Coordinates of C-alpha atoms and ligand atoms in Angstrom, one line a residue:
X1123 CA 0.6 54.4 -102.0
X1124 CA -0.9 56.6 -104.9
X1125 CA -3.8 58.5 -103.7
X1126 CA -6.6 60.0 -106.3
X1127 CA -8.7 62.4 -104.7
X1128 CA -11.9 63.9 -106.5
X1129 CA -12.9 67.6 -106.0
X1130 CA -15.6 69.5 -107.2
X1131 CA -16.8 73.3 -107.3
X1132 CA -19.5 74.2 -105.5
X1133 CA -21.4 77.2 -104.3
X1134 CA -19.6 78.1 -101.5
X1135 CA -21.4 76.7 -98.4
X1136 CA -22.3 80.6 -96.7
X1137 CA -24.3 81.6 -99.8
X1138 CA -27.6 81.2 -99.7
X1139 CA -28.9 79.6 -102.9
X1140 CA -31.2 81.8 -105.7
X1141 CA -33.9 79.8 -107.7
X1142 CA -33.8 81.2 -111.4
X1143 CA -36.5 82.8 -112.0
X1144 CA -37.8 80.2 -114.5
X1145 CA -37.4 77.4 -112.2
X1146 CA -35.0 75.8 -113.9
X1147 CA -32.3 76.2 -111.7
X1148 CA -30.2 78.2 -109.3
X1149 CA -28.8 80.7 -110.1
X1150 CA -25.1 81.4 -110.4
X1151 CA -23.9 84.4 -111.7
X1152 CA -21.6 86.1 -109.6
X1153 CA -21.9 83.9 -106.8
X1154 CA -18.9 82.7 -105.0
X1155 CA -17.4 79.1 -105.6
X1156 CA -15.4 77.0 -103.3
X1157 CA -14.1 73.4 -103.5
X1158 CA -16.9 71.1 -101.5
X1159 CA -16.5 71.1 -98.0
X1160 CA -16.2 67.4 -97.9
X1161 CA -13.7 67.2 -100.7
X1162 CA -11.0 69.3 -98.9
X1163 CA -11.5 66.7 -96.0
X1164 CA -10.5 64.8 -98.7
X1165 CA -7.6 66.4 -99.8
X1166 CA -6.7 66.9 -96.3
X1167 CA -7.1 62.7 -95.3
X1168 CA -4.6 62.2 -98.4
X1169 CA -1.6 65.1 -97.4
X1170 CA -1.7 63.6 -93.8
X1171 CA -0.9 59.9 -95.0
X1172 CA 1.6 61.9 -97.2
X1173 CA 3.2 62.9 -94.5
X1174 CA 3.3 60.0 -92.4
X1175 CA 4.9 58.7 -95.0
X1176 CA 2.1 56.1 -96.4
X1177 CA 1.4 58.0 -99.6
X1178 CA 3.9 58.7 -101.9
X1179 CA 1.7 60.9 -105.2
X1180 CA -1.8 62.7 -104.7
X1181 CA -3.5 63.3 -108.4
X1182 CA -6.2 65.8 -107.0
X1183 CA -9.4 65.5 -110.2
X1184 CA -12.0 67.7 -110.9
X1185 CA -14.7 67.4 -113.7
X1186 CA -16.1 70.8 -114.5
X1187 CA -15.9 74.1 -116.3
X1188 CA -12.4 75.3 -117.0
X1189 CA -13.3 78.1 -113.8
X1190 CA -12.9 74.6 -112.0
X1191 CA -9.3 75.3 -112.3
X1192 CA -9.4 77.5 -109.3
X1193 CA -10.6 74.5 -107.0
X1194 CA -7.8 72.3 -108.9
X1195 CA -5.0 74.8 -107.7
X1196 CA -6.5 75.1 -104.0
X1197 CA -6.2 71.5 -103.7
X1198 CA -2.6 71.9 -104.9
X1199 CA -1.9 74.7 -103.0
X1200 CA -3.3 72.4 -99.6
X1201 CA -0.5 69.6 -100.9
X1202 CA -1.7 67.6 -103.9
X1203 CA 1.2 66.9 -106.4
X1204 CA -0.6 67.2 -109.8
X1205 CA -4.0 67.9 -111.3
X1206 CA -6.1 66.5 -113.7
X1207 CA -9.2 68.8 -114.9
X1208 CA -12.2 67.0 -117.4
X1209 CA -13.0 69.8 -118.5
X1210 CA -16.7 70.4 -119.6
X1211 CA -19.6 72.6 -119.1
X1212 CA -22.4 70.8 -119.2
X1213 CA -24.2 69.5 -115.4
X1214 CA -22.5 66.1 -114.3
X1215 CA -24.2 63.6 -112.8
X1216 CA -23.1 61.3 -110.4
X1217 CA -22.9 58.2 -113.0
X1218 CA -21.0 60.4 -115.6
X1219 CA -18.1 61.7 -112.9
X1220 CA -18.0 57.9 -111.4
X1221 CA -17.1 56.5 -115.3
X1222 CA -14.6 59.3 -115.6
X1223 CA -13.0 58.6 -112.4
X1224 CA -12.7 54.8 -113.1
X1225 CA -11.4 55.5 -116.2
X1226 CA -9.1 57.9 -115.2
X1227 CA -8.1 55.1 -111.9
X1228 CA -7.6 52.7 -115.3
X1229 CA -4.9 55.4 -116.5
X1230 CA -3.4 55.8 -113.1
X1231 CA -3.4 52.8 -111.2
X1232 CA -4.5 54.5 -107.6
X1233 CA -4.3 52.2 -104.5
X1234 CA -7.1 54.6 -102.8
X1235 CA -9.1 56.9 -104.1
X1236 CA -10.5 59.6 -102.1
X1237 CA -13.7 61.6 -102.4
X1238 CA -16.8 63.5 -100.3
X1239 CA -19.2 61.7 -98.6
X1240 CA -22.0 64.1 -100.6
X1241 CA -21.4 67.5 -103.0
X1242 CA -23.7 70.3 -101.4
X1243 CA -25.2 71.2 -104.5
X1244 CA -26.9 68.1 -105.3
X1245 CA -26.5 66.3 -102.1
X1246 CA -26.5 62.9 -104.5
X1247 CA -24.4 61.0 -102.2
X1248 CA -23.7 58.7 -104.8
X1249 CA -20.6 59.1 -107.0
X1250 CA -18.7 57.2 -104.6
X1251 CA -20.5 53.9 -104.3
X1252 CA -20.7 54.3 -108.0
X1253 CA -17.4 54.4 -108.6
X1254 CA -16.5 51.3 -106.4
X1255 CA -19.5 49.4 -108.3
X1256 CA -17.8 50.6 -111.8
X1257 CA -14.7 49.2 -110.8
X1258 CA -15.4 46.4 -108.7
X1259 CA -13.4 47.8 -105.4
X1260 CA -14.4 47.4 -101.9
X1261 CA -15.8 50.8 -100.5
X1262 CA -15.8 52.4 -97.0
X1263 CA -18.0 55.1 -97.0
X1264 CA -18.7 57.9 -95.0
X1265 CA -15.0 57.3 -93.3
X1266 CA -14.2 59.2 -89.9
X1267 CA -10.9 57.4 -89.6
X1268 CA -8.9 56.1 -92.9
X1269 CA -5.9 53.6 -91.4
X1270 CA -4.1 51.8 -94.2
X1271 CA -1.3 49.0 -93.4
X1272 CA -0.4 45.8 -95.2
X1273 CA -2.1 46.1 -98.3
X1274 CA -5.4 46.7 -96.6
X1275 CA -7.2 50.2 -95.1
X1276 CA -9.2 49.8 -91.9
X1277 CA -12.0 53.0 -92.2
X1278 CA -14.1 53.5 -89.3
X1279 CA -17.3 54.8 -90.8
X1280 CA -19.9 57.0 -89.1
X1281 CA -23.4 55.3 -89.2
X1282 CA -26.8 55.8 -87.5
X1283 CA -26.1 53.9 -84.6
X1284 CA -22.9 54.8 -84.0
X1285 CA -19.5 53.6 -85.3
X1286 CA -18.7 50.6 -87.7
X1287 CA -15.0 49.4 -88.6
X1288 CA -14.6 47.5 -91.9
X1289 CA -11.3 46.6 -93.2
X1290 CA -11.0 46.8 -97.1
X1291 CA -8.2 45.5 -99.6
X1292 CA -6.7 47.8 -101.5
X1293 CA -7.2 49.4 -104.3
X1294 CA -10.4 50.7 -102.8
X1295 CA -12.6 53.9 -102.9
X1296 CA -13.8 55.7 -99.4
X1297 CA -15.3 58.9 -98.9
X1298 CA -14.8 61.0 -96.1
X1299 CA -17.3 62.1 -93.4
X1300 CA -17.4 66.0 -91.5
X1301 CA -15.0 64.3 -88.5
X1302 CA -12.4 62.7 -90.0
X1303 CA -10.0 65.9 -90.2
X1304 CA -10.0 69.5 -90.2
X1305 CA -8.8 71.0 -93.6
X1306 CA -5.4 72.9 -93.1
X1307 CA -5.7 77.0 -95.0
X1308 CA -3.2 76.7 -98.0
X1309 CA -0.6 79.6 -97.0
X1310 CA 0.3 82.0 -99.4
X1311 CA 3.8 80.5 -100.3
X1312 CA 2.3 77.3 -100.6
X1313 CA -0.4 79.3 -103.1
X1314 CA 2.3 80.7 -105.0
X1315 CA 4.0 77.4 -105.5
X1316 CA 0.9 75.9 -106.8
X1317 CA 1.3 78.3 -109.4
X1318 CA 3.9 75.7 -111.2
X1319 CA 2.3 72.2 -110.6
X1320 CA 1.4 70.1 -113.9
X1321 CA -2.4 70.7 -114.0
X1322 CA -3.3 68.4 -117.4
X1323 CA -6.4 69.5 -119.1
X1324 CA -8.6 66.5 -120.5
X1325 CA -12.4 66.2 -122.2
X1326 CA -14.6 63.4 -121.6
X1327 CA -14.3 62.6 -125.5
X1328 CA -10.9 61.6 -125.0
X1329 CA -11.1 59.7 -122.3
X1330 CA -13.9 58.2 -124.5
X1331 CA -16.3 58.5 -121.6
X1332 CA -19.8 59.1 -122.4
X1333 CA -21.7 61.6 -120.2
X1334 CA -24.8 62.6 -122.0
X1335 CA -28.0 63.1 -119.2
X1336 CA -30.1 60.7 -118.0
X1337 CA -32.1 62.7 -115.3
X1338 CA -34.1 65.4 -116.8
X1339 CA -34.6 68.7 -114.0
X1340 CA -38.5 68.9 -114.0
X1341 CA -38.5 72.2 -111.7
X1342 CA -36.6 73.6 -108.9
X1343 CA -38.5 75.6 -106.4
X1344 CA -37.8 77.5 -103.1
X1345 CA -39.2 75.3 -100.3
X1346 CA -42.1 76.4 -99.1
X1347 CA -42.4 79.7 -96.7
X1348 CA -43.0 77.9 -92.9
X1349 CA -46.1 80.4 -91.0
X1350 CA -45.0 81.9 -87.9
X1351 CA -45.5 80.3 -85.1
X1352 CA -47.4 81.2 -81.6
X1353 CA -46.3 81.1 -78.0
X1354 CA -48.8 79.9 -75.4
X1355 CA -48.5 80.5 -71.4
X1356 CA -49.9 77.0 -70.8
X1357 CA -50.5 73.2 -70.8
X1358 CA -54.2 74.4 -70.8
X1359 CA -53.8 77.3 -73.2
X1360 CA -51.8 75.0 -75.9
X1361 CA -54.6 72.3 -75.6
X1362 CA -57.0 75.0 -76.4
X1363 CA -55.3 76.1 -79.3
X1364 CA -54.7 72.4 -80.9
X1365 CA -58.8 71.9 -80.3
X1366 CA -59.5 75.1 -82.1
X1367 CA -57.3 74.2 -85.2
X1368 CA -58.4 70.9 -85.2
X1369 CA -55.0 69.3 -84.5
X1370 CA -56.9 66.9 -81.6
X1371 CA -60.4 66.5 -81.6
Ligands
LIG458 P1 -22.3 63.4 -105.0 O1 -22.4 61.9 -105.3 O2 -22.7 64.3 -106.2 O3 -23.0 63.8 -103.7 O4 -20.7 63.7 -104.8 C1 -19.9 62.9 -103.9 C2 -18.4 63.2 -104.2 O5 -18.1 62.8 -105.5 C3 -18.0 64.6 -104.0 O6 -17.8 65.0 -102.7 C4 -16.7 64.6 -104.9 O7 -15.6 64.1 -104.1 C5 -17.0 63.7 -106.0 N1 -17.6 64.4 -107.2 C6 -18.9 64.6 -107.5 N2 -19.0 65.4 -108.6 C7 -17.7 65.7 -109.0 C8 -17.1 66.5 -110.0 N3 -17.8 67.1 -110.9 N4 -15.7 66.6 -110.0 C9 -15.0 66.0 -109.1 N5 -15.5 65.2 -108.1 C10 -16.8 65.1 -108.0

C-alpha cells in the first residue's frame, strides 16, 4: 500500500496568536512554526501500517513557503520515505491544496491518502472532503481507528454521538482525529538521516494547478475582551443580581 500524507506549517499550537496591527492578519514574524498537530497524527497513522507491514512507500506533501521544508524533514525524520514540497508563498486555501493533492495522487497513484482532520490556523476543516470530491474517492473522516485489509479500509470515525464504522474501497482519503495515535519524537539519528531523503521541490505552475484566491480576508480581529465576572453567596443574592441587570424580569 502507498500512503500520501499531507502536512502543513502552522503556528505552533503554545503560541498565542498576534493580530497585525492593520487587521489584516496575524502576525508571524519570529513566531515559532510546527507541522499541525493533526498532520503528525497523520504521519504517525501511516509509519505504524508501515510497520505492520501494510504500507510499503509514505510520500509525506506540503504546500507552502520554501521554510515549509523544515516540516517536510520532521515528517521524514518521524518515518516518511520521500518528500514533495509545492512550493509557494502566497495563502492556500483549502480548494487550491485539495487540486494539488489530487493532482499530485494522479502522478503517484496512492492507495490512501492521509491528512488532519482541521489545520489550526484556519480551522477550515475542508481540504479533505475536497480532495475526495475532486477525485471521486470514498472518504472517512475524522478517523480514530484506520484498519485496511482486502482492498478495503474500515475507519472508525469520531462523531457527535459517539462512534461510526464505515468501510471504504480503496484508493480513498481519511483524515485523522486527536485519538487515533500519539505522534512518536523523531530521535536525533533518525533527524540526521532525514538529512539525505529525496525531498523534490515543485510549483503549482507545473503541476499546472491553478490556485489564485477566491476568499477575500475582510478583517481579522482579537475576539472580544469577556468582563469579569462576580461571585454571589446565594440562590437569593444571584436572583437579586439577574433582577437588577435585567437578565429576568
Ligand atoms: P484545513 O481544511 O485547512 O482545515 O486542513 C485540513 C488538512 O489538510 C490539514 O490537516 C492538512 O493535512 C491538509 N492541508 C491543508 N493545507 C495544507 C498545506 N498547505 N499543505 C499540506 N497539507 C495541507
Amino acid at each position: 500500500m502507498k500512503l500520501l500524507v499531507a502536512v502543513k506549517r502552522v503556528i505552533d499550537y503554545n503560541v498565542k496568536p498576534r493580530v497585525k496591527m492593520d487587521g489584516s492578519g496575524i502576525d508571524l514574524a519570529n513566531v515559532k512554526m510546527s507541522m499541525n498537530p493533526f498532520d503528525e497524527i497523520a504521519v504517525e497513522e501511516a509509519i505504524r501500517l508501515k510497520e505492520k507491514g501494510v504500507a510499503t512507500e509514505i510520500v509525506a506533501v506540503s504546500i507552502g513557503p520554501a521554510k515549509a521544508q523544515e516540516t517536510l524533514r520532521t515528517a521524514l525524520a518521524m518515518g516518511a520515505d520521500r518528500a514533495i514540497l509545492v512550493q509557494t508563498d502566497d495563502e492556500v486555501e483549502p480548494l487550491g491544496v485539495a487540486k494539488i493533492l489530487a493532482k499530485i495522487a494522479g502522478d503517484e497513484k496512492p492507495d490512501m491518502i492521509v491528512l488532519g482532520k482541521q489545520a489550526i490556523d484556519d480551522d477550515s476543516n475542508q481540504t479533505g472532503q475536497m480532495l475526495a470530491a475532486l477525485l471521486g474517492w470514498p472518504q472517512g473522516t475524522f478517523a480514530s481507528k484506520v484498519e485496511p485489509g482486502d482492498g478495503k479500509v474500515k475507519v472508525t470515525r469520531e462523531v457527535d454521538g459517539g462512534l461510526e464504522t464505515v468501510e471504504l474501497n480503496i484508493p480513498a482519503v481519511v483524515t485523522t482525529d486527536l485519538r487515533l495515535n500519539e505522534p512518536r519524537y523523531a530521535s536525533l539519528p533518525n533527524i540526521m538521516k532525514a538529512k539525505s531523503k529525496p525531498l523534490e521541490t515543485r510549483t503549482a505552475d507545473e503541476l499546472g494547478v491553478d490556485i489564485s484566491r477566491r476568499l477575500e480576508t475582510v478583517k481579522v480581529s482579537e475576539p472580544s475582551k469577556r468582563q469579569a465576572g462576580i461571585k454571589v453567596g446565594s440562590v437569593d443574592e444571584l436572583i437579586d443580581k439577574l433582577r437588577e441587570t435585567g437578565v429576568v424580569g
